[in-house]
Short mmCIF file of N, CA and C in Angstrom, two decimals:
data_model
loop_
_atom_site.label_atom_id
_atom_site.label_comp_id
_atom_site.label_asym_id
_atom_site.label_seq_id
_atom_site.Cartn_x
_atom_site.Cartn_y
_atom_site.Cartn_z
N ALA A 1 -69.26 24.62 169.71
CA ALA A 1 -67.66 23.59 169.83
C ALA A 1 -66.82 23.58 171.11
N LEU A 2 -66.80 22.07 171.31
CA LEU A 2 -65.04 22.47 172.18
C LEU A 2 -64.55 23.08 172.39
N PRO A 3 -63.67 24.67 172.57
CA PRO A 3 -62.36 25.23 173.10
C PRO A 3 -61.41 24.30 172.25
N ILE A 4 -61.29 23.04 172.49
CA ILE A 4 -59.53 22.38 171.93
C ILE A 4 -59.85 22.55 170.61
N LEU A 5 -61.18 21.88 170.26
CA LEU A 5 -61.77 21.83 168.18
C LEU A 5 -61.15 23.03 167.71
N ARG A 6 -61.13 23.88 168.59
CA ARG A 6 -61.32 25.67 167.62
C ARG A 6 -60.05 25.54 166.56
N GLY A 7 -59.98 26.06 165.68
CA GLY A 7 -59.01 26.37 164.88
C GLY A 7 -58.75 24.83 163.53
N GLY A 8 -59.43 24.22 164.67
CA GLY A 8 -59.16 22.57 163.75
C GLY A 8 -59.70 22.67 162.00
N TYR A 9 -59.06 21.96 161.46
CA TYR A 9 -58.93 21.46 159.78
C TYR A 9 -60.91 20.93 159.35
N GLY A 10 -61.09 20.13 160.17
CA GLY A 10 -62.82 20.10 160.29
C GLY A 10 -64.25 20.82 160.61
N VAL A 11 -63.86 22.03 161.39
CA VAL A 11 -64.53 23.18 161.80
C VAL A 11 -64.31 24.02 161.41
N VAL A 12 -65.22 24.46 160.79
CA VAL A 12 -65.99 25.05 159.97
C VAL A 12 -65.95 26.86 160.62
N GLY A 13 -67.78 26.28 161.99
CA GLY A 13 -67.30 27.56 162.86
C GLY A 13 -68.83 27.43 163.29
N ALA A 14 -69.81 28.12 163.70
CA ALA A 14 -71.32 28.11 163.85
C ALA A 14 -71.90 26.70 163.06
N VAL A 15 -72.55 26.96 163.33
CA VAL A 15 -73.80 25.98 162.43
C VAL A 15 -74.56 27.38 161.34
N ARG A 16 -74.97 28.24 162.51
CA ARG A 16 -75.28 29.63 161.69
C ARG A 16 -74.77 30.49 160.63
N ASP A 17 -73.51 29.85 160.49
CA ASP A 17 -72.51 30.61 160.24
C ASP A 17 -72.14 30.03 158.62
N VAL A 18 -72.94 28.46 158.91
CA VAL A 18 -73.06 27.26 157.45
C VAL A 18 -75.20 27.18 156.42
N VAL A 19 -75.59 27.27 157.67
CA VAL A 19 -76.73 26.84 157.27
C VAL A 19 -78.29 28.01 157.62
N PRO A 20 -78.87 28.07 157.29
CA PRO A 20 -79.87 28.55 158.23
C PRO A 20 -80.32 28.17 158.74
N VAL A 21 -80.33 28.61 160.11
CA VAL A 21 -80.92 27.96 161.01
C VAL A 21 -82.69 28.91 162.03
N ASP A 22 -83.00 28.28 162.35
CA ASP A 22 -84.86 28.71 162.33
C ASP A 22 -85.12 29.05 164.17
N LEU A 23 -84.02 27.49 164.83
CA LEU A 23 -84.60 27.72 166.45
C LEU A 23 -83.16 27.55 166.56
N GLU A 24 -83.02 27.71 168.13
CA GLU A 24 -82.03 27.29 168.88
C GLU A 24 -82.53 27.18 169.94
N VAL A 25 -82.08 25.96 170.57
CA VAL A 25 -82.64 24.85 171.18
C VAL A 25 -80.90 24.73 172.57
N PRO A 26 -81.22 25.61 173.29
CA PRO A 26 -80.15 26.22 174.45
C PRO A 26 -79.57 25.00 175.51
N GLY A 27 -78.64 24.46 175.96
CA GLY A 27 -78.29 24.04 176.51
C GLY A 27 -77.60 22.71 176.15
N CYS A 28 -76.61 21.82 177.53
CA CYS A 28 -75.08 21.74 176.97
C CYS A 28 -75.22 20.61 177.67
N PRO A 29 -76.21 18.96 177.51
CA PRO A 29 -77.16 19.63 175.89
C PRO A 29 -78.13 19.63 176.43
N PRO A 30 -79.13 20.02 175.29
CA PRO A 30 -80.45 20.11 176.01
C PRO A 30 -81.41 19.41 176.35
N GLU A 31 -82.29 19.86 177.53
CA GLU A 31 -83.23 19.01 178.67
C GLU A 31 -84.18 17.72 176.79
N PRO A 32 -84.56 17.59 177.32
CA PRO A 32 -85.10 16.63 176.18
C PRO A 32 -87.04 17.09 175.92
N GLU A 33 -87.23 17.48 176.41
CA GLU A 33 -88.13 18.30 177.20
C GLU A 33 -88.35 19.99 175.99
N ALA A 34 -87.28 20.42 176.00
CA ALA A 34 -86.93 21.86 175.28
C ALA A 34 -86.69 20.98 174.31
N ILE A 35 -85.91 19.87 173.61
CA ILE A 35 -85.94 19.36 172.22
C ILE A 35 -87.41 19.23 171.48
N VAL A 36 -88.08 19.03 172.19
CA VAL A 36 -89.18 18.11 171.59
C VAL A 36 -89.81 19.73 171.94
N GLU A 37 -90.35 20.24 172.80
CA GLU A 37 -90.72 22.09 172.61
C GLU A 37 -90.58 22.69 171.33
N ALA A 38 -88.74 22.43 170.99
CA ALA A 38 -88.63 23.39 169.21
C ALA A 38 -89.26 22.60 168.71
N LEU A 39 -89.16 20.83 168.22
CA LEU A 39 -89.94 20.19 167.34
C LEU A 39 -90.88 20.38 167.35
N ARG A 40 -91.61 21.47 168.25
CA ARG A 40 -93.32 21.52 167.93
C ARG A 40 -93.41 22.98 167.20
N ARG A 41 -92.53 23.64 167.63
CA ARG A 41 -92.43 25.32 167.73
C ARG A 41 -91.80 25.43 166.28
N VAL A 42 -91.51 24.63 165.38
CA VAL A 42 -90.48 24.49 164.25
C VAL A 42 -92.52 23.90 163.03
N THR A 43 -92.53 23.27 163.32
CA THR A 43 -93.27 22.16 163.36
C THR A 43 -94.70 22.72 163.13
N GLY A 44 -95.69 23.08 163.82
CA GLY A 44 -96.09 23.50 163.98
C GLY A 44 -97.18 23.01 164.77
N ARG A 45 -97.03 22.25 165.44
CA ARG A 45 -98.26 20.49 165.85
C ARG A 45 -97.76 21.03 167.66
#
């Protein structure tokens, strides 16, 4: 999250603190190829 939003009423924290995360895709924003590769790894396709 953006540092300016930290501590705001609508910010809980990291996604992994709220729901289970199977795979993280690095980047801000991540490259489209990285997203496709992550989806392939998760789905096994």
